[in-house]
Short mmCIF file of C-alpha atoms and ligand atoms in Angstrom, two decimals:
data_model
loop_
_atom_site.label_atom_id
_atom_site.label_comp_id
_atom_site.label_asym_id
_atom_site.label_seq_id
_atom_site.Cartn_x
_atom_site.Cartn_y
_atom_site.Cartn_z
CA MET R 135 0.11 0.04 0.03
CA SER R 136 1.61 3.37 -0.93
CA ILE R 137 1.97 6.26 1.54
CA THR R 138 0.95 9.92 0.85
CA LEU R 139 2.41 12.82 2.74
CA PHE R 140 1.59 16.33 2.65
CA ASN R 141 4.39 18.24 1.46
CA THR R 142 4.83 21.86 2.56
CA LEU R 143 6.56 22.86 -0.61
CA THR R 144 3.92 21.98 -2.62
CA ARG R 145 0.89 22.61 -0.31
CA THR R 146 -0.57 18.88 -1.33
CA LYS R 147 -0.63 15.23 -0.36
CA GLU R 148 1.71 13.40 -2.39
CA LYS R 149 2.54 9.71 -3.08
CA PHE R 150 5.90 8.91 -1.29
CA VAL R 151 8.47 7.70 -3.54
CA PRO R 152 11.94 8.02 -2.15
CA LEU R 153 14.75 8.97 -4.29
CA LYS R 154 16.43 5.38 -4.01
CA ASP R 155 14.98 2.39 -3.79
CA LYS R 156 13.53 1.58 -0.22
CA SER R 157 16.04 3.61 1.70
CA VAL R 158 14.92 6.83 3.42
CA GLY R 159 17.22 9.98 4.10
CA MET R 160 15.20 11.83 6.94
CA TYR R 161 16.41 14.96 8.81
CA ALA R 162 14.42 16.60 11.74
CA CYS R 163 15.56 19.91 13.17
CA GLY R 164 16.23 18.86 17.09
CA PRO R 165 16.24 20.70 20.25
CA THR R 166 18.01 24.05 21.04
CA VAL R 167 19.64 22.88 24.44
CA TYR R 168 19.37 25.74 26.84
CA GLN R 169 16.21 24.56 28.78
CA TYR R 170 14.14 21.64 29.39
CA MET R 171 11.86 20.42 26.38
CA HIS R 172 8.39 21.63 26.98
CA ILE R 173 5.49 19.04 25.86
CA GLY R 174 5.05 21.06 22.59
CA ASN R 175 8.63 20.31 21.55
CA LEU R 176 7.88 16.59 22.35
CA ARG R 177 4.89 16.72 20.12
CA SER R 178 7.11 17.73 17.36
CA PHE R 179 9.50 14.75 18.02
CA LEU R 180 6.48 12.35 18.46
CA PHE R 181 5.39 13.49 15.04
CA GLU R 182 8.64 12.57 13.57
CA ASP R 183 8.61 9.19 15.53
CA ILE R 184 5.38 8.37 14.09
CA LEU R 185 6.73 9.32 10.38
CA LYS R 186 9.72 7.18 10.80
CA ARG R 187 7.80 4.14 12.19
CA THR R 188 5.22 4.30 9.63
CA LEU R 189 7.87 4.14 7.01
CA LEU R 190 9.50 1.19 8.88
CA PHE R 191 6.17 -0.36 9.00
CA ASN R 192 6.14 -0.11 5.35
CA GLY R 193 9.19 -1.97 4.94
CA PHE R 194 11.62 1.37 4.09
CA LYS R 195 14.71 1.39 5.82
CA VAL R 196 15.32 4.86 7.51
CA LYS R 197 18.36 7.02 8.24
CA HIS R 198 17.10 9.45 10.69
CA ILE R 199 19.61 12.29 11.68
CA MET R 200 18.62 14.87 14.26
CA ASN R 201 21.04 17.94 15.36
CA ILE R 202 21.57 19.15 18.59
CA THR R 203 21.59 23.00 18.55
CA ASP R 204 24.02 23.97 21.21
CA VAL R 205 25.90 26.88 19.69
CA GLY R 206 24.59 30.15 21.37
CA HIS R 207 21.85 31.31 18.80
CA LEU R 208 19.63 34.13 19.06
CA THR R 209 15.98 34.27 20.53
CA SER R 210 14.75 35.54 17.33
CA ASP R 211 14.94 33.41 14.12
CA ALA R 212 15.76 36.45 12.09
CA ASP R 213 19.44 37.13 13.62
CA ALA R 214 18.04 39.36 16.49
CA GLY R 215 17.23 39.26 20.32
CA GLU R 216 19.26 37.45 23.08
CA ASP R 217 21.99 34.62 22.81
CA LYS R 218 19.66 31.58 24.03
CA MET R 219 22.63 29.41 25.47
CA LEU R 220 23.92 32.70 27.42
CA LYS R 221 20.41 33.12 28.56
CA GLY R 222 20.35 29.73 30.14
CA ALA R 223 24.09 29.98 31.47
CA ARG R 224 23.19 33.31 33.43
CA ARG R 225 19.94 31.84 34.81
CA GLU R 226 21.76 28.87 36.38
CA ASN R 227 25.06 30.52 37.08
CA LYS R 228 27.02 27.84 34.63
CA THR R 229 29.08 27.78 31.62
CA VAL R 230 27.16 27.26 28.14
CA TRP R 231 28.97 23.92 27.61
CA HIS R 232 27.34 22.75 30.95
CA ILE R 233 24.32 23.88 30.06
CA ALA R 234 24.31 22.24 26.80
CA ASP R 235 25.56 18.99 28.33
CA PHE R 236 22.84 19.02 30.94
CA TYR R 237 19.94 19.65 28.68
CA THR R 238 21.00 17.28 25.88
CA LYS R 239 20.78 14.79 28.48
CA ALA R 240 17.53 15.80 29.85
CA PHE R 241 16.25 15.68 26.29
CA GLN R 242 17.47 12.02 25.71
CA ASP R 243 15.85 11.03 28.64
CA ASP R 244 12.58 12.44 27.54
CA VAL R 245 13.10 10.64 24.38
CA LYS R 246 13.20 7.29 26.24
CA LYS R 247 9.96 8.21 28.26
CA MET R 248 8.27 8.95 25.24
CA ASN R 249 9.12 5.83 23.76
CA LEU R 250 10.67 7.69 20.77
CA LEU R 251 13.09 5.56 18.56
CA PRO R 252 16.55 7.35 19.08
CA PRO R 253 17.86 8.87 15.66
CA ALA R 254 20.63 7.09 13.92
CA LYS R 255 22.96 9.95 14.54
CA LEU R 256 22.41 12.65 16.92
CA CYS R 257 24.73 15.48 15.75
CA LYS R 258 25.89 18.36 17.76
CA ALA R 259 26.69 21.77 16.01
CA THR R 260 29.47 22.46 17.94
CA ASP R 261 30.93 19.04 16.72
CA HIS R 262 30.69 20.17 13.02
CA ILE R 263 31.86 23.74 13.11
CA LYS R 264 34.77 22.50 10.37
CA GLU R 265 31.68 21.32 8.09
CA GLN R 266 29.88 24.61 8.65
CA ILE R 267 32.78 26.81 7.58
CA GLU R 268 33.68 24.36 4.56
CA MET R 269 29.67 25.29 3.33
CA ILE R 270 30.45 29.06 3.97
CA LYS R 271 33.56 29.12 2.06
CA THR R 272 31.81 27.12 -0.82
CA LEU R 273 29.05 29.56 -0.91
CA GLU R 274 31.79 32.49 -0.88
CA ARG R 275 33.58 31.10 -3.84
CA LYS R 276 30.22 30.86 -5.59
CA GLY R 277 29.60 34.41 -5.10
CA TYR R 278 26.53 33.98 -2.76
CA THR R 279 27.95 35.79 0.45
CA TYR R 280 29.12 39.29 1.35
CA PHE R 281 31.15 40.43 4.35
CA LYS R 282 29.87 43.57 6.28
CA GLY R 283 29.67 44.62 9.65
CA GLY R 284 31.93 41.87 10.81
CA ASN R 285 29.63 39.27 9.52
CA VAL R 286 29.31 36.99 6.68
CA TYR R 287 26.01 37.35 4.91
CA PHE R 288 23.78 35.24 2.51
CA ASP R 289 22.66 37.31 -0.21
CA THR R 290 19.28 36.28 -0.88
CA SER R 291 19.09 38.33 -4.17
CA LYS R 292 21.27 35.85 -5.96
CA ILE R 293 18.90 33.19 -5.92
CA ASN R 294 15.66 33.42 -8.14
CA ASP R 295 13.54 31.08 -5.84
CA TYR R 296 14.31 32.40 -2.69
CA GLY R 297 11.27 31.75 -0.13
CA LYS R 298 9.75 29.06 -2.15
CA LEU R 299 8.92 26.89 0.91
CA SER R 300 7.02 29.70 2.89
CA GLN R 301 5.64 31.03 -0.47
CA LEU R 302 6.83 34.56 0.44
CA ASP R 303 5.41 37.49 -1.06
CA LEU R 304 9.03 39.08 -0.78
CA ASP R 305 7.82 42.72 -1.36
CA ALA R 306 5.19 42.46 1.28
CA ASP R 307 7.16 40.58 3.80
CA SER R 308 9.94 43.19 3.61
CA GLN R 309 7.80 46.27 4.30
CA ALA R 310 6.63 44.29 7.27
CA ARG R 311 9.88 43.65 8.99
CA VAL R 312 10.36 46.19 11.82
CA GLU R 313 13.86 45.37 13.20
CA ARG R 314 16.51 45.81 10.30
CA ASP R 315 20.28 44.87 10.30
CA PRO R 316 21.78 47.91 8.66
CA HIS R 317 24.45 45.75 7.44
CA LYS R 318 21.97 43.55 5.23
CA LYS R 319 21.68 44.27 1.58
CA ASN R 320 18.22 42.77 1.63
CA PRO R 321 15.85 42.27 4.59
CA HIS R 322 15.92 38.50 3.98
CA ASP R 323 19.42 38.23 3.95
CA PHE R 324 20.59 36.31 6.97
CA VAL R 325 24.09 35.81 8.78
CA LEU R 326 26.37 32.74 7.96
CA TRP R 327 28.96 33.36 10.28
CA PHE R 328 29.43 36.29 13.19
CA THR R 329 33.06 37.54 14.00
CA LYS R 330 31.98 40.11 16.28
CA SER R 331 29.78 39.36 19.13
CA LYS R 332 27.01 41.27 20.35
CA PHE R 333 27.81 39.61 23.37
CA GLN R 334 30.87 40.40 25.44
CA GLU R 335 30.65 37.04 27.34
CA GLN R 336 30.27 34.87 24.28
CA GLU R 337 32.03 31.78 25.23
CA MET R 338 31.79 29.65 22.19
CA LYS R 339 33.79 31.08 19.50
CA TRP R 340 35.99 29.46 16.91
CA PRO R 341 38.78 30.64 14.49
CA SER R 342 37.73 30.93 10.85
CA PRO R 343 38.84 32.24 7.47
CA TRP R 344 37.24 35.57 8.57
CA GLY R 345 38.70 36.27 11.87
CA SER R 346 40.42 34.63 14.67
CA SER R 347 37.14 34.08 16.62
CA GLY R 348 33.54 33.81 15.63
CA TYR R 349 30.55 31.53 15.77
CA PRO R 350 27.93 30.33 13.10
CA GLY R 351 24.75 31.66 12.32
CA TRP R 352 21.93 29.46 12.96
CA HIS R 353 20.53 27.87 9.69
CA ILE R 354 24.03 26.64 8.49
CA GLU R 355 24.41 23.66 11.11
CA CYS R 356 21.59 22.01 9.59
CA SER R 357 22.54 22.38 5.85
CA ALA R 358 25.91 21.30 6.88
CA MET R 359 25.13 18.15 8.88
CA ALA R 360 22.41 17.04 6.75
CA THR R 361 24.77 17.04 3.88
CA LYS R 362 27.43 15.50 5.84
CA TYR R 363 25.34 12.49 6.66
CA LEU R 364 22.60 12.32 4.04
CA GLY R 365 24.23 13.58 1.16
CA LYS R 366 23.53 16.68 -1.26
CA GLN R 367 19.94 15.50 -2.01
CA PHE R 368 17.74 13.44 0.38
CA ASP R 369 14.14 12.52 0.90
CA ILE R 370 12.37 14.08 3.86
CA HIS R 371 12.99 17.04 6.15
CA CYS R 372 10.79 18.02 9.12
CA GLY R 373 10.21 20.21 12.08
CA GLY R 374 7.56 22.65 13.65
CA ILE R 375 5.64 24.87 11.24
CA ASP R 376 7.50 28.02 12.94
CA HIS R 377 10.57 26.77 11.11
CA ILE R 378 8.90 27.44 7.50
CA PRO R 379 9.44 31.25 7.14
CA VAL R 380 12.95 31.69 8.12
CA HIS R 381 14.94 28.59 9.26
CA HIS R 382 13.91 25.75 6.40
CA THR R 383 13.61 28.59 3.84
CA ASN R 384 17.28 29.90 4.60
CA GLU R 385 18.34 26.14 4.77
CA ILE R 386 17.07 25.55 1.26
CA ALA R 387 18.48 28.71 -0.04
CA GLN R 388 22.15 28.12 1.15
CA SER R 389 22.10 24.40 0.64
CA GLU R 390 20.82 24.56 -2.88
CA ALA R 391 23.55 27.28 -3.65
CA ALA R 392 26.28 25.23 -2.28
CA ASN R 393 25.50 21.81 -3.30
CA SER R 394 24.03 22.94 -6.88
CA LYS R 395 21.12 20.45 -6.51
CA LYS R 396 17.64 20.95 -6.73
CA PRO R 397 15.38 20.27 -4.95
CA TRP R 398 17.92 19.84 -1.84
CA VAL R 399 14.79 17.98 -0.17
CA LYS R 400 12.16 16.18 -1.79
CA TYR R 401 9.26 16.27 1.08
CA TRP R 402 9.13 19.01 3.72
CA LEU R 403 6.93 17.81 6.35
CA HIS R 404 5.62 20.11 9.70
CA ASN R 405 3.81 19.74 12.59
CA GLU R 406 1.38 22.18 13.81
CA PHE R 407 1.63 23.52 17.60
CA LEU R 408 0.32 22.45 20.92
CA VAL R 409 -1.59 25.18 22.33
CA LEU R 410 -2.31 26.28 25.83
CA SER R 411 -4.88 29.02 26.76
CA GLY R 412 -4.84 29.90 23.13
CA GLU R 413 -1.37 30.26 22.66
CA LYS R 414 1.64 28.15 21.34
CA MET R 415 3.51 26.58 24.09
CA ALA R 416 7.05 28.20 24.08
CA LYS R 417 10.17 28.03 26.02
CA SER R 418 10.21 31.92 26.65
CA GLY R 419 6.52 31.78 27.73
CA GLU R 420 4.51 31.45 30.90
CA ASN R 421 2.73 28.35 29.79
CA PHE R 422 5.73 25.90 29.81
CA ILE R 423 4.82 22.32 30.81
CA THR R 424 7.46 19.60 30.84
CA LEU R 425 7.32 16.08 30.90
CA SER R 426 8.28 15.93 34.46
CA THR R 427 5.40 17.97 35.33
CA LEU R 428 3.22 15.50 33.90
CA ILE R 429 4.95 12.64 35.80
CA GLU R 430 4.60 14.40 38.93
CA LYS R 431 0.91 14.83 38.50
CA GLY R 432 0.68 11.00 37.90
CA ILE R 433 0.57 11.04 34.14
CA ASP R 434 2.15 8.43 32.22
CA PRO R 435 4.34 9.79 29.19
CA LEU R 436 2.61 6.86 27.16
CA ASP R 437 -0.81 8.75 28.14
CA TYR R 438 0.40 12.00 26.62
CA ARG R 439 1.74 10.11 23.83
CA TYR R 440 -1.72 8.67 23.28
CA PHE R 441 -3.07 12.14 23.83
CA CYS R 442 -1.10 13.65 20.79
CA LEU R 443 -1.94 10.89 18.54
CA GLY R 444 -5.59 11.74 18.90
CA THR R 445 -5.13 14.73 16.79
CA HIS R 446 -3.81 14.74 13.41
CA TYR R 447 -0.05 16.44 13.36
CA ARG R 448 -1.33 19.30 10.98
CA LYS R 449 -3.97 20.46 13.37
CA PRO R 450 -3.27 22.65 16.47
CA LEU R 451 -3.76 20.57 19.65
CA MET R 452 -5.30 22.39 22.57
CA PHE R 453 -3.78 21.14 25.83
CA SER R 454 -5.61 20.34 28.99
CA TYR R 455 -5.70 18.21 32.08
CA GLU R 456 -9.23 17.03 31.23
CA ALA R 457 -8.39 15.90 27.89
CA LEU R 458 -5.51 14.19 28.95
CA GLU R 459 -7.75 11.97 31.50
CA GLY R 460 -9.74 10.81 28.47
CA ALA R 461 -6.52 9.75 26.56
CA LYS R 462 -5.48 7.92 29.93
CA ALA R 463 -8.75 6.20 29.70
CA GLY R 464 -8.60 5.39 26.06
CA ARG R 465 -5.04 3.88 26.63
CA LYS R 466 -6.14 1.62 29.83
CA ARG R 467 -8.75 -0.08 27.46
CA ILE R 468 -6.37 -0.94 25.40
CA ASP R 469 -4.03 -2.19 28.26
CA ILE R 470 -6.83 -4.31 29.88
CA PHE R 471 -7.54 -5.84 26.67
CA ILE R 472 -3.79 -6.75 26.00
CA LYS R 473 -3.53 -8.43 29.41
CA LYS R 474 -6.69 -10.38 29.09
CA ILE R 475 -5.44 -11.75 25.83
CA GLN R 476 -1.95 -12.30 27.18
CA ILE R 477 -3.60 -14.49 29.98
CA PHE R 478 -6.00 -16.40 27.34
CA GLY R 479 -2.80 -17.21 25.44
CA LYS R 480 -1.52 -19.10 28.12
CA VAL R 481 -4.29 -21.24 29.20
CA ASN R 482 -5.98 -24.30 27.67
CA ASN R 483 -9.79 -23.93 27.75
CA LYS R 484 -12.85 -25.29 25.93
CA ARG R 485 -13.01 -22.91 23.16
CA LYS R 486 -12.22 -23.98 19.58
CA GLN R 487 -10.27 -22.08 17.30
CA ASP R 488 -12.55 -19.26 15.72
CA SER R 489 -11.68 -18.54 12.03
CA SER R 490 -13.47 -15.45 11.66
CA ILE R 491 -10.85 -13.81 14.21
CA LYS R 492 -8.05 -14.02 11.26
CA LYS R 493 -10.24 -12.53 9.13
CA LEU R 494 -10.98 -9.76 11.23
CA ILE R 495 -7.38 -9.24 11.97
CA GLU R 496 -6.68 -9.07 8.15
CA LYS R 497 -9.53 -6.36 7.62
CA SER R 498 -8.36 -4.28 10.74
CA LYS R 499 -4.67 -4.42 9.72
CA ASN R 500 -5.73 -3.33 6.09
CA GLU R 501 -7.89 -0.55 7.49
CA PHE R 502 -4.98 0.50 9.83
CA THR R 503 -2.43 0.89 7.22
CA LYS R 504 -4.80 2.58 4.92
CA LYS R 505 -5.36 5.31 7.65
CA ILE R 506 -1.72 5.55 8.90
CA ASN R 507 -0.63 5.76 5.35
CA ASP R 508 -3.00 8.63 4.72
CA ASP R 509 -0.72 11.44 5.80
CA LEU R 510 -0.22 9.72 9.31
CA ASN R 511 -3.96 9.86 10.30
CA THR R 512 -3.22 8.46 13.71
CA SER R 513 -6.57 9.42 15.26
CA GLU R 514 -8.42 7.32 12.80
CA ALA R 515 -5.85 4.48 13.00
CA LEU R 516 -6.29 4.58 16.81
CA ALA R 517 -10.20 4.39 16.10
CA THR R 518 -9.55 1.15 14.00
CA ILE R 519 -7.77 -0.42 16.86
CA HIS R 520 -10.63 0.59 19.43
CA GLU R 521 -13.16 -0.88 17.02
CA PHE R 522 -11.19 -3.97 16.50
CA ILE R 523 -11.15 -4.38 20.44
CA GLY R 524 -14.77 -3.93 20.55
CA GLU R 525 -15.36 -6.66 18.05
CA ILE R 526 -13.02 -9.05 19.56
CA ASN R 527 -14.51 -8.43 22.94
CA LYS R 528 -17.87 -9.59 21.67
CA LYS R 529 -16.26 -12.90 20.53
CA ILE R 530 -15.00 -13.59 24.15
CA SER R 531 -16.98 -16.19 25.98
CA PRO R 532 -17.16 -16.95 29.41
CA GLU R 533 -14.47 -19.42 28.92
CA GLY R 534 -12.32 -16.82 27.19
CA ILE R 535 -10.71 -17.47 23.98
CA ASP R 536 -8.47 -20.28 22.04
CA LYS R 537 -5.12 -19.95 22.84
CA LYS R 538 -4.09 -19.66 19.27
CA ASN R 539 -6.68 -16.99 18.43
CA ALA R 540 -5.13 -15.04 21.52
CA LYS R 541 -1.29 -15.15 19.97
CA GLU R 542 -2.82 -14.10 16.72
CA ILE R 543 -4.46 -11.11 18.31
CA LEU R 544 -1.20 -10.35 20.19
CA LYS R 545 0.93 -10.51 17.07
CA PHE R 546 -1.47 -8.12 15.48
CA MET R 547 -1.26 -6.01 18.14
CA LYS R 548 2.50 -5.76 18.40
CA LYS R 549 2.77 -5.13 14.73
CA ILE R 550 0.39 -1.95 15.02
CA ASN R 551 2.10 -0.86 18.23
CA SER R 552 5.46 -0.79 16.07
CA VAL R 553 3.70 2.41 14.73
CA LEU R 554 1.70 3.84 17.66
CA GLY R 555 4.21 2.74 20.58
CA ILE R 556 1.44 3.13 23.19
CA ILE R 557 1.13 -0.23 24.58
CA ASP R 558 3.36 -1.87 27.37
CA PHE R 559 3.49 -5.75 26.64
CA LYS R 560 5.49 -6.38 29.72
CA GLU R 561 3.66 -9.14 31.63
CA GLU R 562 3.36 -8.15 35.09
CA ARG R 563 2.53 -10.91 37.30
CA THR R 564 -0.07 -10.29 39.53
CA PRO R 565 1.03 -11.56 43.22
CA LYS R 566 -0.47 -15.11 43.94
CA GLU R 567 -2.15 -13.57 47.05
CA VAL R 568 -4.16 -11.13 45.00
CA GLU R 569 -5.38 -13.54 42.38
CA LEU R 570 -6.36 -15.93 45.25
CA LEU R 571 -8.63 -13.10 46.90
CA ALA R 572 -9.89 -12.21 43.63
CA ARG R 573 -10.96 -15.96 43.02
CA MET R 574 -12.51 -16.06 46.57
CA ARG R 575 -14.26 -13.03 45.68
CA LEU R 576 -15.64 -14.22 42.48
CA MET R 577 -17.06 -17.18 44.64
CA ALA R 578 -18.44 -15.03 47.06
CA ARG R 579 -20.27 -13.22 44.18
CA ASN R 580 -21.51 -16.31 42.79
CA ASN R 581 -22.93 -17.12 46.01
CA LYS R 582 -24.51 -13.74 46.14
CA ASP R 583 -22.52 -12.98 49.44
CA TRP R 584 -22.05 -9.49 48.66
CA LYS R 585 -20.73 -8.46 52.04
CA LYS R 586 -18.15 -10.93 51.70
CA ALA R 587 -17.28 -9.83 48.07
CA ASP R 588 -16.89 -6.10 49.07
CA GLU R 589 -14.68 -6.98 52.03
CA LEU R 590 -12.65 -8.91 49.39
CA ARG R 591 -12.68 -6.19 47.27
CA GLU R 592 -11.08 -3.86 50.02
CA LYS R 593 -8.38 -6.29 50.90
CA ILE R 594 -7.30 -6.36 47.24
CA LYS R 595 -7.33 -2.61 47.31
CA GLU R 596 -5.03 -2.23 50.37
CA MET R 597 -2.48 -4.66 48.66
CA GLY R 598 -2.62 -1.92 45.58
CA TYR R 599 -4.69 -3.65 43.12
CA VAL R 600 -8.35 -2.82 41.53
CA VAL R 601 -10.42 -6.04 40.91
CA GLY R 602 -13.20 -5.35 38.13
CA ASP R 603 -16.02 -7.57 37.05
CA THR R 604 -16.07 -8.71 33.59
CA LYS R 605 -18.40 -11.04 31.42
CA GLU R 606 -15.61 -13.78 31.89
CA GLY R 607 -15.43 -13.22 35.68
CA TYR R 608 -12.84 -10.46 36.82
CA ASP R 609 -10.05 -8.53 35.78
CA ILE R 610 -7.19 -7.12 38.02
CA THR R 611 -5.26 -3.88 37.38
CA LYS R 612 -2.84 -1.97 39.47
CA ALA R 613 -4.11 0.71 41.48
P1 AMP A 653 13.34 24.06 19.69
O1 AMP A 653 13.88 23.50 20.89
O2 AMP A 653 12.87 25.41 20.19
O3 AMP A 653 14.22 24.33 18.62
O4 AMP A 653 12.07 23.29 19.23
C1 AMP A 653 12.47 22.12 18.83
C2 AMP A 653 11.02 21.68 17.71
O5 AMP A 653 9.92 21.75 18.61
C3 AMP A 653 10.92 22.35 16.66
O6 AMP A 653 10.73 21.44 15.64
C4 AMP A 653 9.97 23.36 16.90
O7 AMP A 653 9.18 23.82 15.71
C5 AMP A 653 8.98 22.78 17.68
N1 AMP A 653 7.91 23.32 18.53
C6 AMP A 653 8.17 24.34 19.31
N2 AMP A 653 7.08 24.71 20.04
C7 AMP A 653 6.30 23.92 19.71
C8 AMP A 653 4.67 23.64 20.21
N3 AMP A 653 4.40 24.54 21.04
N4 AMP A 653 4.05 22.76 19.74
C9 AMP A 653 4.68 21.87 18.80
N5 AMP A 653 5.82 22.06 18.34
C10 AMP A 653 6.67 22.78 18.64
ZN1 ZN A 654 17.10 22.83 11.42
#
């Protein structure tokens, strides 16, 4: 089944055909490590994770590269504002190197907790200064740069399709920009290399052909590292929608100019924002929620993952704790179903194999693939799984379900979870004592001894478990 993806470059859904056979080169703009990631950033990395998992599900090989922005870039995308790393260092009274290292590790920790597949290579901007200088030298040699006021600038007037990604109306947009750098020939020109720091305490500095100490502009790091690890042309580049007008627009301009290849990237994919109280969640804003905040409130990172999957990545997602509760309940339904089937997979009972289950799995797999391959429609893919669970539940009799059928179901659920990543298949052993009490409670209920049944329920609760009544008898979950 083919995959279609919405390409920001053409503003249409396109059939996905990689440049080379079944191998996909994918670059994702990574975190700026001067602060913890907020859950909006994690929504972005999750969208990339689902994209990668969907490609793998469809039999593609994926080389996923992500950068770590650890060079002190400015708070505004357009070469203005404060140095982000310095801001973090001042806040915590540490060196910028210390800050970068600490928040890189915190990011990797979030990646694990959110069950995001780690990139093939997580590359730091500070480890690739040589490659960035080389690319700027190439641009200089080809006549795309000018040196003014201590900075090397990219001259956007030298290319005729600047702004094609953002479909910029260059004239109107130029008028709209308030803050102007007097050294820029055109308002859209951008800095490739700074030799004169605006900040006295700038710690991250390197020698270059343009002066004894300086540092790169932001956009060049992604062009240099993507080219190094994925080549002069590759398949997919992604990030949040805030990257469209400046960062990705400039990455395209300098990479196509340096590499002499058009298009640099075949498919550009962007996620919409996580929104809180009507505003984009931002590191600089008040509405900053981290994964640790959620965990402290008793929310499993996988519940947040499930919550994000309930909305298409190209739609804004409104955050609220109430909505998260809904996600938690949805994931729990799947979890209970899995635990139940895992038990049926182990016991011999009187049930005969039901051939309609295999057919149902086939149908649901097709449906799931159709949804997820349609520009990663996670919410409808999830709905398919809930429908499947409902159908199977109808087929479970008081004796349970045939062992082989249970195994088929588990195999299917593992397959779809290779994309969704929301199910924990670890089999938790319920303590024998709890199991015994639950059985005694069932007997009490069968004898209509409600008092005894309630007492036993309380005892089970004291041991940290909740017993629920089902058609087949009972299920036990952790409190
Ligand atoms: P940063 O660490 O700021 O460079 O951001 C890392 C990624 O998160 C980028 O791809 C951003 O576009 C994305 N991002 C930032 N804020 C949000 C948000 N509120 N919702 C979704 N994605 C975001
Ligand atoms: Zn980037």
